[in-house]
mmCIF file of C-alpha atoms and ligand atoms in Angstrom:
data_model
loop_
_atom_site.group_PDB
_atom_site.id
_atom_site.type_symbol
_atom_site.label_atom_id
_atom_site.label_comp_id
_atom_site.label_asym_id
_atom_site.label_seq_id
_atom_site.Cartn_x
_atom_site.Cartn_y
_atom_site.Cartn_z
ATOM 1 C CA MET A 16 76.756 142.018 62.865
ATOM 2 C CA ALA A 17 80.346 140.892 62.917
ATOM 3 C CA ILE A 18 82.332 137.910 64.107
ATOM 4 C CA GLN A 19 84.373 138.964 67.136
ATOM 5 C CA GLN A 20 86.642 137.405 69.729
ATOM 6 C CA THR A 21 86.462 138.145 73.442
ATOM 7 C CA LEU A 22 88.261 137.055 76.609
ATOM 8 C CA SER A 23 86.468 135.010 79.249
ATOM 9 C CA ILE A 24 87.815 134.080 82.664
ATOM 10 C CA ILE A 25 86.115 131.464 84.819
ATOM 11 C CA LYS A 26 87.113 132.798 88.241
ATOM 12 C CA PRO A 27 88.453 130.780 91.236
ATOM 13 C CA ASP A 28 85.022 130.483 92.905
ATOM 14 C CA ALA A 29 83.485 128.772 89.860
ATOM 15 C CA VAL A 30 86.537 126.554 89.226
ATOM 16 C CA LYS A 31 86.309 125.400 92.890
ATOM 17 C CA LYS A 32 82.592 124.663 92.439
ATOM 18 C CA ASN A 33 83.449 122.300 89.542
ATOM 19 C CA VAL A 34 81.235 124.136 87.034
ATOM 20 C CA ILE A 35 83.769 124.854 84.255
ATOM 21 C CA GLY A 36 81.875 122.511 81.926
ATOM 22 C CA GLU A 37 78.459 123.985 82.733
ATOM 23 C CA ILE A 38 79.737 127.510 82.106
ATOM 24 C CA LEU A 39 81.442 126.636 78.811
ATOM 25 C CA THR A 40 78.204 124.919 77.729
ATOM 26 C CA ARG A 41 76.323 128.212 78.265
ATOM 27 C CA PHE A 42 78.705 129.893 75.803
ATOM 28 C CA GLU A 43 78.381 127.103 73.245
ATOM 29 C CA LYS A 44 74.568 126.976 73.493
ATOM 30 C CA ASN A 45 74.512 130.732 72.794
ATOM 31 C CA GLY A 46 76.529 130.603 69.597
ATOM 32 C CA LEU A 47 80.029 131.217 70.959
ATOM 33 C CA SER A 48 82.940 128.841 70.328
ATOM 34 C CA VAL A 49 85.959 128.242 72.572
ATOM 35 C CA ILE A 50 88.955 128.826 70.268
ATOM 36 C CA GLY A 51 91.644 128.920 72.980
ATOM 37 C CA SER A 52 91.630 127.867 76.650
ATOM 38 C CA LYS A 53 93.934 127.121 79.570
ATOM 39 C CA LEU A 54 93.942 126.752 83.342
ATOM 40 C CA LEU A 55 96.276 129.229 85.015
ATOM 41 C CA PHE A 56 97.131 130.133 88.595
ATOM 42 C CA LEU A 57 97.631 133.895 88.317
ATOM 43 C CA SER A 58 100.512 135.508 90.165
ATOM 44 C CA LYS A 59 99.812 138.639 92.200
ATOM 45 C CA GLU A 60 101.712 140.639 89.546
ATOM 46 C CA GLN A 61 99.613 139.209 86.701
ATOM 47 C CA ALA A 62 96.318 139.891 88.506
ATOM 48 C CA GLU A 63 97.414 143.434 89.404
ATOM 49 C CA LYS A 64 98.377 144.149 85.787
ATOM 50 C CA PHE A 65 95.217 142.589 84.324
ATOM 51 C CA TYR A 66 92.977 144.678 86.611
ATOM 52 C CA GLU A 67 95.177 147.815 86.489
ATOM 53 C CA ILE A 68 92.189 149.809 85.172
ATOM 54 C CA HIS A 69 90.556 149.320 88.632
ATOM 55 C CA LYS A 70 93.684 150.335 90.606
ATOM 56 C CA GLU A 71 92.038 153.325 92.248
ATOM 57 C CA ARG A 72 88.829 151.479 93.173
ATOM 58 C CA PRO A 73 88.372 150.565 96.865
ATOM 59 C CA PHE A 74 87.966 146.867 96.034
ATOM 60 C CA TYR A 75 91.224 146.530 94.000
ATOM 61 C CA ALA A 76 93.294 144.721 96.678
ATOM 62 C CA GLU A 77 90.380 142.411 97.482
ATOM 63 C CA LEU A 78 89.886 141.684 93.757
ATOM 64 C CA VAL A 79 93.572 140.810 93.264
ATOM 65 C CA ALA A 80 93.536 138.576 96.364
ATOM 66 C CA PHE A 81 90.416 136.788 95.115
ATOM 67 C CA MET A 82 91.745 136.277 91.573
ATOM 68 C CA THR A 83 94.917 134.686 92.996
ATOM 69 C CA SER A 84 93.072 132.419 95.467
ATOM 70 C CA GLY A 85 92.957 129.455 93.077
ATOM 71 C CA PRO A 86 93.250 128.460 89.429
ATOM 72 C CA VAL A 87 91.206 130.203 86.735
ATOM 73 C CA LEU A 88 90.229 129.099 83.217
ATOM 74 C CA VAL A 89 91.071 131.760 80.643
ATOM 75 C CA SER A 90 89.407 131.282 77.254
ATOM 76 C CA VAL A 91 89.040 133.065 73.948
ATOM 77 C CA LEU A 92 85.437 132.972 72.715
ATOM 78 C CA GLU A 93 84.485 133.630 69.104
ATOM 79 C CA GLY A 94 81.122 134.335 67.465
ATOM 80 C CA GLU A 95 78.697 136.996 66.241
ATOM 81 C CA GLU A 96 79.060 140.099 68.434
ATOM 82 C CA ALA A 97 81.009 137.958 70.927
ATOM 83 C CA VAL A 98 81.841 140.839 73.298
ATOM 84 C CA ALA A 99 78.222 141.905 73.917
ATOM 85 C CA LYS A 100 76.901 138.328 73.665
ATOM 86 C CA ASN A 101 79.298 137.142 76.391
ATOM 87 C CA ARG A 102 78.334 140.069 78.669
ATOM 88 C CA GLU A 103 74.665 139.173 78.159
ATOM 89 C CA ILE A 104 75.229 135.490 79.017
ATOM 90 C CA MET A 105 77.313 136.501 82.097
ATOM 91 C CA GLY A 106 74.703 138.803 83.660
ATOM 92 C CA ALA A 107 75.203 141.869 85.871
ATOM 93 C CA THR A 108 78.385 142.291 87.956
ATOM 94 C CA ASN A 109 76.369 141.929 91.176
ATOM 95 C CA PRO A 110 74.681 138.494 91.079
ATOM 96 C CA ALA A 111 71.812 139.925 93.154
ATOM 97 C CA GLU A 112 70.992 142.092 90.125
ATOM 98 C CA ALA A 113 71.720 139.491 87.436
ATOM 99 C CA ALA A 114 68.880 138.372 85.151
ATOM 100 C CA GLU A 115 67.358 134.881 85.354
ATOM 101 C CA GLY A 116 69.296 132.295 83.378
ATOM 102 C CA THR A 117 72.600 134.186 83.403
ATOM 103 C CA ILE A 118 75.850 132.630 84.631
ATOM 104 C CA ARG A 119 76.178 135.048 87.531
ATOM 105 C CA LYS A 120 72.575 134.490 88.621
ATOM 106 C CA ASP A 121 73.097 130.728 88.646
ATOM 107 C CA PHE A 122 76.707 130.328 89.839
ATOM 108 C CA ALA A 123 77.885 133.498 91.635
ATOM 109 C CA GLU A 124 77.703 134.176 95.364
ATOM 110 C CA SER A 125 78.638 137.844 95.687
ATOM 111 C CA ILE A 126 79.821 140.936 93.806
ATOM 112 C CA ASP A 127 83.471 139.950 94.276
ATOM 113 C CA ALA A 128 83.166 136.167 93.863
ATOM 114 C CA ASN A 129 81.070 136.495 90.718
ATOM 115 C CA ALA A 130 82.125 133.434 88.694
ATOM 116 C CA VAL A 131 83.218 135.029 85.420
ATOM 117 C CA HIS A 132 85.062 137.893 83.761
ATOM 118 C CA GLY A 133 84.274 139.089 80.238
ATOM 119 C CA SER A 134 85.858 141.849 78.150
ATOM 120 C CA ASP A 135 83.657 144.947 78.019
ATOM 121 C CA SER A 136 84.665 146.345 74.589
ATOM 122 C CA HIS A 137 86.206 145.142 71.336
ATOM 123 C CA GLU A 138 89.392 147.120 72.066
ATOM 124 C CA ASN A 139 89.736 145.702 75.591
ATOM 125 C CA ALA A 140 89.026 142.210 74.233
ATOM 126 C CA ILE A 141 92.025 142.426 71.894
ATOM 127 C CA ASN A 142 94.302 143.661 74.686
ATOM 128 C CA GLU A 143 93.041 141.053 77.175
ATOM 129 C CA ILE A 144 93.437 138.201 74.670
ATOM 130 C CA LEU A 145 97.016 139.314 73.942
ATOM 131 C CA PHE A 146 97.650 139.484 77.706
ATOM 132 C CA PHE A 147 97.112 135.719 78.065
ATOM 133 C CA PHE A 148 97.489 134.080 74.651
ATOM 134 C CA LYS A 149 100.123 133.677 71.965
ATOM 135 C CA GLU A 150 98.953 133.604 68.358
ATOM 136 C CA ASP A 151 99.598 129.842 68.042
ATOM 137 C CA GLU A 152 97.345 129.112 71.060
ATOM 138 C CA ILE A 153 94.204 130.460 69.324
ATOM 139 C CA PHE A 154 92.317 128.498 66.647
ATOM 140 C CA SER A 155 89.844 130.795 64.929
ATOM 141 C CA LYS A 156 87.023 129.117 63.002
ATOM 142 C CA LEU A 157 87.570 131.801 60.371
ATOM 143 C CA GLU A 158 90.992 130.391 59.501
ATOM 144 C CA VAL A 159 90.277 126.631 59.392
HETATM 145 P P1 LIG B 3 82.549 143.320 85.402
HETATM 146 O O1 LIG B 3 83.364 142.119 85.856
HETATM 147 O O2 LIG B 3 81.087 143.013 85.348
HETATM 148 O O3 LIG B 3 83.073 143.918 84.122
HETATM 149 P P2 LIG B 3 83.821 145.568 86.787
HETATM 150 O O4 LIG B 3 84.732 145.653 85.600
HETATM 151 O O5 LIG B 3 83.103 146.807 87.204
HETATM 152 O O6 LIG B 3 82.697 144.431 86.544
HETATM 153 O O7 LIG B 3 84.629 145.056 88.047
HETATM 154 C C1 LIG B 3 85.623 144.060 87.906
HETATM 155 C C2 LIG B 3 85.468 143.052 89.017
HETATM 156 O O8 LIG B 3 85.762 143.686 90.251
HETATM 157 C C3 LIG B 3 84.064 142.482 89.186
HETATM 158 O O9 LIG B 3 83.764 141.410 88.319
HETATM 159 C C4 LIG B 3 84.092 142.027 90.623
HETATM 160 O O10 LIG B 3 84.782 140.781 90.747
HETATM 161 C C5 LIG B 3 84.940 143.114 91.280
HETATM 162 N N1 LIG B 3 84.088 144.170 91.835
HETATM 163 C C6 LIG B 3 83.404 145.127 91.157
HETATM 164 N N2 LIG B 3 82.709 145.925 91.982
HETATM 165 C C7 LIG B 3 82.983 145.481 93.236
HETATM 166 C C8 LIG B 3 82.594 145.885 94.535
HETATM 167 N N3 LIG B 3 81.783 146.932 94.722
HETATM 168 N N4 LIG B 3 83.066 145.186 95.600
HETATM 169 C C9 LIG B 3 83.900 144.131 95.422
HETATM 170 N N5 LIG B 3 84.309 143.685 94.204
HETATM 171 C C10 LIG B 3 83.861 144.349 93.135
HETATM 172 MG MG1 LIG B 4 84.907 144.796 83.714
#
């Protein structure tokens, strides 16, 4: 077990539903701490770059359009095995397949409007955190 950091995005559908607080509470109740957070309205260029890994997928244009349809909350979460823990709390990509009690089961409508993003590996977490945050915008519990 190791303390890790991971990137979370509360997507435009969940921000519009006014459930930022409920979603952050799920993280906190499961041992993760918010150590950096901000509301952003992503530009098309930012969304395209962030999701570049999915460029060849048929849903790429739709995904970029959705992620730029309203503000998002980007956060850095920290805790034991934060990458896997966050994925577990989020639930499956398709809310129809998400387990009971997960964020996507409770707050997501569809496979594209699925409430949250979470890094899927430690390496991607580092890159995704650096994509959105400067060092002085993150307040690790390990350093205070
Ligand atoms: P996850 O967000 O669970 O890591 P992926 O990395 O596979 O899932 O996909 C990134 C995002 O692209 C998903 O969260 C979802 O918003 C969107 N997406 C994935 N698959 C589809 C699909 N078949 N149709 C539409 N959107 C999709
Ligand atoms: Mg992914």
